[in-house]
Amino acid sequence: MEMKRPSRVMELMLLVLFLVMNLTMGDDPYRFYTWNVTYGDIYPLGVKQQGILINGQFPGPGILAVTNDNLIVSVFNSLDEPFLLSWNGVQQRRNSWQDGVHGTNCPIPPGKNFTYVLQVKDQIGSYFYFPSLAFHKAAGGYGGIRIDSRPLIPVPFDPPAGDYTILAGDWYKMNHTDLKAILDGGNDLPIPDGLLINDRGSNGFTFPVDQGKTYRFRISNVGLTTSINFRIQGHKIVLVEVEGDHTLQTTYSSLDIHLGQSYSVLVTADQLPQDYYIVVSTRFTSQVLSATSILRYSNSGGGILAPPPGGPTIQIDYSLNQARSIRQNLTASGPRPNPQGSYHYGMINTTRTIRLANSAPVINGKQRYAVNSVSFIPADTPLKLADHFNIPGVYSLGSISDYPTGGGAYLQASVMAADFRSFFEIVFENQEDSVQSWHIDGHIFFVVGMDGGQWSPDSRLNYNLRDGISRCTIQVYPQSWTAVYMPLDNVGMWNVRSENWARQYLGQQFYLRVYSPAMSLRDEYPIPSNALLCGRAAGRQSRSL
């Protein structure tokens, strides 16, 4: 489907309008992006597929920003179906209006556009964006986000000679519409057909390096169903950042990266000058899938002298121990000059404990997934709009329990109420036999514990209350639990979801409504004047210009 692009004058007028309307974002720099979303033929595993392209690219264009930058992203939907983009890890401070998920935003209709106005407030690190509706993620439409520190803010390692983004994950040869039909029919997805590194299978990419220099690799697992392991033949990798948090600089031979997670590692080209394999392979799967790229020294004579190195496969203890070893660098500066360790999360009293248990019920004869026995179904109106316009009957606060009920599963647009400036203890409980990966929009949390078996209050005796990593996506191993502390410092309607995209699509998610009775601009921005209105909010006025 072809869509006529607006004139350059119209685009400039639109951008000026948003600058005027968003003066609350201050004098921080603006970066402008205009993206046209289309279908296109792609061949990531050698088979022709219908992909989702952004400006003709798969993966989409990368976003390069600096702490506090304002990002103006005009998205033109040239597909024949509604579309939204979401921003994995971007906290959207005071601004869940821009989160780009079904509970906060109306989809962009075919042939229309929407301009996101984001600010990467007080953030650094490595993230990615992705399409959030209708299983579009299985067709591409994702890209990397890199947020650098502001000048003069110290970074705990020397500037690398190069900075590479790797978007890796499992991939299916079927089109996203066919995969969606399988799920809509109440069935599980088959085993993926392969893995991709960026848009290609094995040996599709080459990363050039100079001998003796150090390079940064930002790796995100953008797959649908599978954890992966990352390694580089003959080289050690030094972990330096996890989703915006500088880590203790621990050296690994390989690194497990679970669904939706992002890591930064440093790699020094300190080996003989030749080519080496970069490998990603699946974890905890009956059939091990892998993909390779090439690390090529500039003075290499070419060729690789050995097969790709093997990695861990189904070993859970290896992954659990590695996860426990990832700690926060307390003395490093984050997005601000003060040390990361100046926020003493372990000395704050929690105000509420939430226990979240995933399950895989069959409801009405179809496979579904649930949290505390509630399998989420989208409402006919975005929850954030229903909240703003006080539209009754769209959702009910308290429609999901704070703890596993043990009752029969049911369908509901589930929303949990929470108070602004609360401090939650959240325990993710996984009594299934597969690894889970959880993400919370709009917030970071501190990982205080993870272990096998059943969580109990006595588990708190072994919590890490000093240097637990802060992040926004965390894994939970089979028959295990993971506990986090989370400050609720961001008013809005926030998605809590499985990063296994089949489970998310079939109900393993809910929304957290973080509420402030002050109704102040200090706590939350007003509804954008360009907000798309749909469902029961159609025909209402967002706000006057």
Coordinates of C-alpha atoms in Angstrom, one line a residue:
M1 CA 0.0 0.0 0.0
E2 CA 1.4 3.4 -1.0
M3 CA 0.8 6.4 1.1
K4 CA 1.5 10.0 -0.1
R5 CA 4.0 11.6 2.2
P6 CA 3.2 15.0 3.7
S7 CA 5.1 18.0 2.3
R8 CA 8.3 19.2 3.9
V9 CA 6.5 22.3 5.0
M10 CA 3.8 20.3 6.8
E11 CA 6.5 18.2 8.6
L12 CA 8.3 21.4 9.8
M13 CA 5.1 22.9 11.0
L14 CA 4.2 19.8 12.9
L15 CA 7.6 19.7 14.6
V16 CA 7.5 23.4 15.5
L17 CA 4.0 22.7 17.0
F18 CA 5.4 20.0 19.2
L19 CA 8.3 22.1 20.4
V20 CA 5.9 24.8 21.5
M21 CA 3.6 22.4 23.2
N22 CA 6.3 20.6 25.1
L23 CA 8.1 23.5 26.8
T24 CA 8.0 21.5 30.0
M25 CA 10.9 19.5 28.6
G26 CA 13.2 22.4 29.0
D27 CA 16.2 23.4 26.9
D28 CA 17.7 20.0 26.4
P29 CA 18.7 19.2 22.7
Y30 CA 16.1 17.9 20.2
R31 CA 16.7 15.1 17.7
F32 CA 14.3 14.6 14.9
Y33 CA 13.4 11.3 13.1
T34 CA 10.9 10.7 10.3
W35 CA 10.1 7.1 9.8
N36 CA 8.0 5.4 7.1
V37 CA 6.8 2.0 8.1
T38 CA 6.2 -0.4 5.1
Y39 CA 6.1 -4.0 4.2
G40 CA 9.0 -5.4 2.2
D41 CA 10.6 -8.6 1.1
I42 CA 13.3 -9.9 3.4
Y43 CA 15.4 -13.1 3.3
P44 CA 17.0 -13.4 6.8
L45 CA 17.1 -17.2 6.7
G46 CA 17.4 -17.5 2.9
V47 CA 13.6 -17.7 2.4
K48 CA 11.5 -14.8 1.1
Q49 CA 9.3 -13.3 3.8
Q50 CA 7.1 -10.3 4.3
G51 CA 9.0 -8.1 6.7
I52 CA 8.2 -4.8 8.4
L53 CA 10.7 -2.1 7.4
I54 CA 11.4 1.4 8.7
N55 CA 12.6 3.7 6.0
G56 CA 13.3 0.6 3.9
Q57 CA 15.6 -0.9 6.6
F58 CA 15.5 -4.1 8.6
P59 CA 16.4 -3.8 11.4
G60 CA 15.2 -0.2 11.6
P61 CA 17.4 2.9 12.0
G62 CA 19.3 3.2 15.2
I63 CA 18.6 6.0 17.6
L64 CA 21.7 7.8 19.0
A65 CA 21.0 10.1 21.9
V66 CA 22.6 11.7 24.9
T67 CA 21.1 11.9 28.4
N68 CA 18.1 14.2 28.6
D69 CA 17.8 14.6 24.8
N70 CA 14.3 15.1 23.4
L71 CA 13.4 12.7 20.6
I72 CA 10.8 13.7 18.1
V73 CA 9.9 10.6 16.1
S74 CA 7.2 11.0 13.4
V75 CA 5.9 7.6 12.4
F76 CA 4.0 7.2 9.1
N77 CA 2.1 3.9 8.9
S78 CA 2.1 2.6 5.4
L79 CA 0.9 -0.8 6.4
D80 CA -2.6 -2.1 5.8
E81 CA -3.2 -2.6 9.5
P82 CA -2.8 -0.5 12.7
F83 CA 0.7 -0.1 14.1
L84 CA 2.5 1.1 17.3
L85 CA 6.1 1.3 18.3
S86 CA 7.2 0.9 21.9
W87 CA 10.6 1.8 23.5
N88 CA 12.0 -1.1 25.6
G89 CA 13.8 0.5 28.6
V90 CA 13.1 4.1 27.9
Q91 CA 11.4 5.2 31.1
Q92 CA 9.1 7.9 29.7
R93 CA 9.4 10.0 32.8
R94 CA 6.0 11.5 33.7
N95 CA 4.9 10.5 30.2
S96 CA 3.3 7.1 29.8
W97 CA 1.3 8.8 27.0
Q98 CA 4.3 8.0 24.7
D99 CA 4.9 4.4 25.8
G100 CA 3.4 2.9 22.6
V101 CA 1.6 -0.1 24.0
H102 CA -2.1 -1.0 23.7
G103 CA -2.9 0.1 27.2
T104 CA -1.6 3.6 26.7
N105 CA -2.0 4.5 23.0
C106 CA -4.5 4.1 20.2
P107 CA -2.9 2.4 17.2
I108 CA -1.8 4.5 14.3
P109 CA -4.3 3.7 11.6
P110 CA -3.2 2.6 8.1
G111 CA -2.3 5.6 6.0
K112 CA -1.9 7.9 9.0
N113 CA 0.9 9.2 11.2
F114 CA 1.7 9.9 14.8
T115 CA 4.6 11.8 16.3
Y116 CA 6.1 10.5 19.5
V117 CA 7.7 13.2 21.7
L118 CA 10.1 11.3 24.1
Q119 CA 12.7 12.5 26.5
V120 CA 15.5 10.1 27.7
K121 CA 15.5 11.9 31.0
D122 CA 18.3 10.8 33.4
Q123 CA 19.1 7.8 31.4
I124 CA 22.2 6.2 29.8
G125 CA 22.7 2.8 28.2
S126 CA 21.6 0.3 25.6
Y127 CA 18.0 -0.4 24.7
F128 CA 15.8 -1.1 21.6
Y129 CA 12.4 -0.2 20.1
F130 CA 9.9 -2.6 18.7
P131 CA 6.4 -2.9 17.2
S132 CA 4.0 -3.8 20.1
L133 CA 0.8 -4.9 18.3
A134 CA -0.6 -7.9 16.5
F135 CA 2.6 -10.0 16.7
H136 CA 4.4 -7.5 14.4
K137 CA 7.6 -8.1 16.3
A138 CA 7.9 -11.4 14.4
A139 CA 8.3 -9.4 11.2
G140 CA 11.0 -7.0 12.3
G141 CA 10.3 -3.3 12.8
Y142 CA 12.8 -3.1 15.7
G143 CA 16.0 -1.2 16.1
G144 CA 18.7 -0.2 18.6
I145 CA 18.7 2.7 21.0
R146 CA 22.0 4.0 22.4
I147 CA 22.0 6.8 25.1
D148 CA 25.5 8.2 25.8
S149 CA 26.5 10.1 28.9
R150 CA 26.6 13.8 28.8
P151 CA 30.0 15.5 28.4
L152 CA 32.0 15.8 31.6
I153 CA 30.0 12.9 33.3
P154 CA 32.7 10.3 34.0
V155 CA 32.3 6.9 32.5
P156 CA 34.2 4.0 34.3
F157 CA 36.2 2.9 31.2
D158 CA 38.1 4.5 28.4
P159 CA 36.3 5.4 25.2
P160 CA 36.2 2.4 23.0
A161 CA 37.7 2.4 19.5
G162 CA 34.3 1.4 18.1
D163 CA 30.7 0.9 19.3
Y164 CA 28.7 -1.9 17.7
T165 CA 25.0 -2.8 18.2
I166 CA 23.9 -6.4 17.9
L167 CA 20.2 -7.2 17.8
A168 CA 20.0 -11.0 18.1
G169 CA 17.2 -13.5 18.6
D170 CA 15.2 -16.4 17.4
W171 CA 13.4 -16.2 14.0
Y172 CA 10.7 -18.0 12.1
K173 CA 10.4 -18.5 8.4
M174 CA 6.7 -18.1 8.6
N175 CA 5.2 -14.6 8.2
H176 CA 3.9 -12.9 11.3
T177 CA 0.3 -13.3 10.2
D178 CA 0.7 -17.1 10.1
L179 CA 2.3 -17.1 13.5
K180 CA -0.5 -14.9 14.9
A181 CA -3.1 -17.3 13.4
I182 CA -1.5 -20.2 15.2
L183 CA -1.7 -18.4 18.6
D184 CA -5.3 -17.1 17.8
G185 CA -6.2 -20.8 17.2
G186 CA -5.2 -21.6 20.8
N187 CA -2.0 -23.4 19.9
D188 CA 1.7 -23.1 20.8
L189 CA 4.3 -21.9 18.4
P190 CA 6.6 -24.4 16.9
I191 CA 10.4 -24.4 17.5
P192 CA 12.0 -21.3 15.8
D193 CA 13.7 -22.0 12.5
G194 CA 17.0 -20.2 13.4
L195 CA 18.7 -17.3 15.0
L196 CA 19.6 -13.9 13.6
I197 CA 22.4 -11.4 14.3
N198 CA 20.9 -8.2 13.2
D199 CA 19.1 -9.1 10.0
R200 CA 21.0 -12.2 8.9
G201 CA 21.8 -15.8 9.8
S202 CA 25.3 -17.3 10.0
N203 CA 28.3 -15.3 8.7
G204 CA 26.1 -12.5 7.4
F205 CA 28.0 -9.8 9.3
T206 CA 31.6 -8.8 9.8
F207 CA 32.8 -6.5 12.6
P208 CA 36.2 -5.0 11.8
V209 CA 38.7 -4.4 14.6
D210 CA 42.3 -3.2 14.9
Q211 CA 44.7 -5.3 16.9
G212 CA 45.3 -4.0 20.4
K213 CA 42.2 -1.8 20.6
T214 CA 39.1 -2.3 22.7
Y215 CA 35.5 -2.2 21.3
R216 CA 32.1 -2.0 22.9
F217 CA 29.3 -4.4 21.8
R218 CA 25.7 -3.6 22.8
I219 CA 23.7 -6.9 22.6
S220 CA 19.9 -7.0 22.9
N221 CA 17.8 -10.2 22.7
V222 CA 15.0 -9.1 20.4
G223 CA 13.7 -12.6 19.9
L224 CA 10.3 -14.0 20.5
T225 CA 10.6 -17.2 22.6
T226 CA 14.2 -18.1 23.5
S227 CA 17.1 -17.1 25.8
I228 CA 20.5 -16.9 24.0
N229 CA 24.2 -17.1 24.9
F230 CA 26.7 -14.7 23.4
R231 CA 30.5 -15.4 22.9
I232 CA 33.4 -14.5 20.8
Q233 CA 35.9 -17.1 19.8
G234 CA 39.3 -16.8 21.6
H235 CA 38.3 -13.6 23.4
K236 CA 37.1 -12.7 26.8
I237 CA 34.2 -10.3 27.2
V238 CA 34.0 -7.7 30.0
L239 CA 30.5 -6.7 31.2
V240 CA 30.3 -2.9 31.7
E241 CA 26.6 -2.0 31.5
V242 CA 23.1 -3.6 31.9
E243 CA 20.1 -1.6 30.7
G244 CA 21.5 1.8 31.9
D245 CA 23.4 0.6 35.0
H246 CA 27.2 0.5 35.0
T247 CA 28.3 -2.9 36.4
L248 CA 31.3 -4.2 38.2
Q249 CA 33.6 -5.1 35.3
T250 CA 33.5 -8.8 35.5
T251 CA 35.1 -11.0 32.8
Y252 CA 33.2 -13.8 31.2
S253 CA 33.9 -16.3 28.4
S254 CA 30.2 -16.1 27.4
L255 CA 27.1 -14.3 28.5
D256 CA 23.5 -15.4 28.8
I257 CA 21.0 -12.8 27.5
H258 CA 17.3 -13.5 28.1
L259 CA 14.4 -12.2 26.2
G260 CA 14.1 -8.5 26.1
Q261 CA 17.4 -7.9 27.9
S262 CA 20.3 -5.6 26.8
Y263 CA 24.0 -5.8 27.8
S264 CA 27.2 -3.9 27.0
V265 CA 30.5 -5.7 26.9
L266 CA 34.1 -4.6 26.1
V267 CA 36.2 -6.8 23.8
T268 CA 39.9 -6.2 23.3
A269 CA 41.4 -7.4 20.1
D270 CA 44.4 -9.0 21.8
Q271 CA 44.7 -12.2 19.8
L272 CA 46.6 -13.2 16.6
P273 CA 45.5 -11.2 13.6
Q274 CA 42.9 -13.4 11.9
D275 CA 39.1 -13.9 11.7
Y276 CA 37.1 -15.1 14.7
Y277 CA 33.6 -16.3 15.2
I278 CA 31.0 -14.3 17.1
V279 CA 28.4 -16.8 18.2
V280 CA 24.9 -16.7 19.6
S281 CA 23.1 -19.9 20.5
T282 CA 19.9 -20.9 22.2
R283 CA 19.7 -21.7 25.8
F284 CA 17.4 -24.3 27.6
T285 CA 16.1 -25.7 24.3
S286 CA 15.9 -29.3 23.2
Q287 CA 17.4 -28.4 19.8
V288 CA 20.3 -25.9 20.0
L289 CA 20.1 -23.2 17.3
S290 CA 23.0 -20.9 16.5
A291 CA 24.1 -18.1 14.3
T292 CA 27.6 -16.6 13.7
S293 CA 29.2 -13.4 12.6
I294 CA 32.8 -12.6 12.0
L295 CA 35.3 -10.5 14.1
R296 CA 37.9 -9.5 11.6
Y297 CA 41.2 -8.0 12.5
S298 CA 42.3 -5.3 10.1
N299 CA 45.6 -7.0 9.5
S300 CA 44.1 -10.5 9.2
G301 CA 45.2 -12.8 6.5
G302 CA 41.6 -14.0 6.3
G303 CA 40.1 -17.3 7.2
I304 CA 39.1 -19.0 10.5
L305 CA 41.3 -21.8 11.8
A306 CA 38.8 -23.5 14.0
P307 CA 35.0 -24.3 14.2
P308 CA 32.7 -22.0 16.2
P309 CA 33.2 -22.4 19.9
G310 CA 30.5 -24.3 21.8
G311 CA 28.6 -22.8 24.7
P312 CA 26.3 -23.7 27.5
T313 CA 23.1 -25.4 26.5
I314 CA 20.6 -26.5 29.2
Q315 CA 22.7 -25.9 32.3
I316 CA 20.7 -23.7 34.7
D317 CA 23.2 -23.5 37.5
Y318 CA 25.7 -21.9 35.2
S319 CA 23.2 -19.2 34.2
L320 CA 22.0 -18.6 37.8
N321 CA 25.5 -18.2 39.2
Q322 CA 26.4 -15.8 36.3
A323 CA 23.2 -13.8 37.0
R324 CA 24.1 -13.5 40.7
S325 CA 27.6 -12.3 39.8
I326 CA 26.3 -9.2 37.9
R327 CA 26.6 -6.4 40.4
Q328 CA 26.3 -2.6 40.4
N329 CA 29.4 -0.5 40.2
L330 CA 28.7 1.6 43.3
T331 CA 31.4 4.2 42.6
A332 CA 30.6 4.9 39.0
S333 CA 28.5 7.8 37.9
G334 CA 25.3 7.0 36.1
P335 CA 23.4 9.7 34.1
R336 CA 24.3 12.2 36.8
P337 CA 27.7 12.9 38.3
N338 CA 26.8 11.4 41.7
P339 CA 27.8 7.7 42.2
Q340 CA 25.3 5.0 41.4
G341 CA 25.7 3.7 45.0
S342 CA 24.4 6.9 46.6
Y343 CA 20.9 5.6 46.2
H344 CA 20.7 3.1 49.2
Y345 CA 17.8 1.0 48.1
G346 CA 18.5 -1.6 50.8
M347 CA 17.9 1.0 53.5
I348 CA 14.3 1.8 52.3
N349 CA 11.4 0.1 53.9
T350 CA 9.2 -1.6 51.4
T351 CA 5.5 -0.5 51.5
R352 CA 4.0 -3.5 49.8
T353 CA 4.9 -7.0 48.6
I354 CA 3.6 -8.2 45.3
R355 CA 3.9 -11.9 44.3
L356 CA 3.4 -12.6 40.6
A357 CA 3.0 -16.2 39.5
N358 CA 2.9 -17.1 35.8
S359 CA 0.8 -20.0 34.5
A360 CA -0.3 -21.7 31.3
P361 CA -4.0 -22.4 31.6
V362 CA -6.4 -23.5 28.9
I363 CA -9.4 -21.2 28.8
N364 CA -12.4 -21.9 26.6
G365 CA -10.5 -24.7 24.9
K366 CA -7.6 -22.5 23.9
Q367 CA -4.0 -22.1 25.2
R368 CA -3.6 -18.9 27.3
Y369 CA -1.1 -17.6 29.7
A370 CA -1.8 -15.8 32.9
V371 CA -0.5 -13.8 35.9
N372 CA -2.0 -14.7 39.3
S373 CA -4.8 -16.6 37.4
V374 CA -5.7 -13.6 35.2
S375 CA -5.1 -13.8 31.5
F376 CA -5.0 -10.3 30.1
I377 CA -7.3 -9.3 27.1
P378 CA -7.0 -5.8 25.6
A379 CA -9.9 -3.5 26.4
D380 CA -11.8 -1.6 23.6
T381 CA -10.2 1.6 24.7
P382 CA -6.6 2.2 25.9
L383 CA -6.6 2.1 29.6
K384 CA -4.7 5.4 29.9
L385 CA -7.4 7.2 27.9
A386 CA -10.2 5.6 29.9
D387 CA -8.4 6.7 33.1
H388 CA -7.9 10.3 31.8
F389 CA -11.5 10.7 30.6
N390 CA -13.1 8.8 33.5
I391 CA -14.8 6.4 31.1
P392 CA -16.5 3.7 33.2
G393 CA -16.5 0.0 32.4
V394 CA -13.2 -0.2 30.5
Y395 CA -11.3 -1.7 33.4
S396 CA -11.5 -2.2 37.2
L397 CA -8.7 -1.4 39.6
G398 CA -7.8 -4.4 41.7
S399 CA -8.8 -6.8 38.9
I400 CA -5.6 -8.7 39.6
S401 CA -4.5 -9.9 43.0
D402 CA -1.3 -9.0 44.8
Y403 CA -0.5 -12.7 45.2
P404 CA -1.2 -16.1 43.5
T405 CA -4.8 -17.1 44.2
G406 CA -4.7 -20.7 43.1
G407 CA -8.1 -20.3 41.5
G408 CA -9.2 -21.0 38.0
A409 CA -7.9 -18.7 35.3
Y410 CA -10.1 -16.2 33.6
L411 CA -9.9 -13.4 31.0
Q412 CA -9.8 -9.8 32.2
A413 CA -8.2 -6.4 31.3
S414 CA -6.3 -6.5 34.5
V415 CA -5.0 -3.4 36.2
M416 CA -3.3 -3.2 39.6
A417 CA -3.5 0.0 41.6
A418 CA -0.3 1.6 43.1
D419 CA 0.5 4.8 44.9
F420 CA 3.1 7.2 43.6
R421 CA 6.3 7.1 45.7
S422 CA 5.6 3.7 47.1
F423 CA 8.5 1.2 47.3
F424 CA 7.5 -2.3 46.2
E425 CA 9.0 -5.7 46.8
I426 CA 8.0 -7.8 43.8
V427 CA 8.6 -11.5 43.8
F428 CA 8.3 -13.3 40.4
E429 CA 7.4 -16.9 41.0
N430 CA 7.8 -19.5 38.3
Q431 CA 6.6 -23.0 38.9
E432 CA 6.7 -23.9 35.2
D433 CA 9.6 -25.8 33.5
S434 CA 10.7 -22.9 31.2
V435 CA 12.7 -19.8 31.8
Q436 CA 10.5 -16.7 32.2
S437 CA 11.6 -13.1 31.3
W438 CA 9.7 -10.1 32.8
H439 CA 9.8 -6.5 31.9
I440 CA 8.2 -3.4 33.6
D441 CA 7.7 -0.2 31.6
G442 CA 8.4 3.2 33.1
H443 CA 10.7 2.0 35.9
I444 CA 13.9 0.4 37.0
F445 CA 14.1 -2.1 39.8
F446 CA 17.0 -3.6 41.9
V447 CA 17.5 -7.3 41.7
V448 CA 17.8 -8.5 45.4
G449 CA 17.6 -12.2 45.1
M450 CA 16.9 -15.3 42.9
D451 CA 16.9 -19.0 43.8
G452 CA 15.3 -22.3 43.2
G453 CA 12.2 -23.6 45.0
Q454 CA 9.4 -21.6 46.6
W455 CA 9.9 -18.1 47.9
S456 CA 9.1 -17.4 51.5
P457 CA 9.6 -14.5 53.9
D458 CA 12.7 -16.2 55.1
S459 CA 14.2 -15.8 51.6
R460 CA 14.8 -12.1 52.5
L461 CA 17.6 -13.2 54.8
N462 CA 19.7 -13.8 51.7
Y463 CA 18.8 -10.6 49.8
N464 CA 21.5 -8.5 48.3
L465 CA 20.7 -5.1 49.8
R466 CA 23.9 -3.4 48.8
D467 CA 25.0 -3.7 45.1
G468 CA 22.2 -5.5 43.3
I469 CA 22.0 -4.5 39.6
S470 CA 19.2 -2.1 38.6
R471 CA 17.5 -2.9 35.3
C472 CA 14.0 -3.2 33.7
T473 CA 14.0 -6.8 32.5
I474 CA 14.7 -9.9 34.6
Q475 CA 14.7 -13.7 34.1
V476 CA 13.1 -16.2 36.4
Y477 CA 14.5 -19.8 36.1
P478 CA 12.3 -22.9 36.1
Q479 CA 10.8 -23.9 39.5
S480 CA 12.4 -20.7 40.9
W481 CA 11.8 -17.2 42.0
T482 CA 13.4 -13.7 41.5
A483 CA 12.8 -10.8 43.9
V484 CA 13.3 -7.1 43.1
Y485 CA 12.8 -3.8 44.9
M486 CA 11.2 -1.1 42.8
P487 CA 10.6 2.6 43.6
L488 CA 7.3 3.7 42.1
D489 CA 8.6 7.1 41.1
N490 CA 6.8 7.5 37.7
V491 CA 3.1 8.4 37.5
G492 CA 1.2 6.7 34.7
M493 CA -0.2 3.5 33.3
W494 CA 2.6 1.0 32.9
N495 CA 2.8 -2.4 31.2
V496 CA 4.1 -5.4 33.2
R497 CA 4.7 -8.2 30.7
S498 CA 6.4 -11.4 29.7
E499 CA 9.1 -10.8 27.2
N500 CA 8.2 -14.2 25.7
W501 CA 6.1 -12.7 22.9
A502 CA 3.8 -15.6 22.5
R503 CA 3.0 -15.6 26.2
Q504 CA 2.6 -11.8 26.2
Y505 CA 0.2 -12.0 23.3
L506 CA -1.9 -14.7 25.0
G507 CA -2.3 -12.9 28.3
Q508 CA 0.8 -12.9 30.4
Q509 CA 0.8 -9.2 31.2
F510 CA -1.1 -6.6 33.1
Y511 CA -1.0 -2.9 33.8
L512 CA 0.2 -1.0 36.9
R513 CA -1.6 2.3 37.5
V514 CA 0.8 4.5 39.5
Y515 CA -1.4 7.3 40.8
S516 CA -0.7 10.7 42.4
P517 CA -3.7 12.5 43.9
A518 CA -1.9 15.8 43.4
M519 CA -2.7 15.8 39.7
S520 CA 0.3 18.1 39.2
L521 CA 2.5 18.8 36.2
R522 CA 5.4 18.0 38.5
D523 CA 4.2 14.4 38.5
E524 CA 2.8 13.9 35.0
Y525 CA 2.6 15.6 31.7
P526 CA -0.9 16.4 30.3
I527 CA -2.4 14.4 27.5
P528 CA -0.6 15.3 24.2
S529 CA -2.6 17.5 21.9
N530 CA -1.9 15.1 19.1
A531 CA -3.1 12.0 21.1
L532 CA -5.0 9.6 18.9
L533 CA -8.4 8.9 20.3
C534 CA -10.3 5.6 19.7
G535 CA -12.8 3.2 21.2
R536 CA -15.0 5.0 23.8
A537 CA -12.6 7.9 23.8
A538 CA -13.3 8.7 20.1
G539 CA -14.7 12.2 19.6
R540 CA -13.4 13.6 22.8
Q541 CA -10.9 16.5 22.9
S542 CA -7.4 15.8 24.0
R543 CA -6.6 19.4 25.0
S544 CA -6.7 22.8 23.3
L545 CA -3.7 24.2 21.5

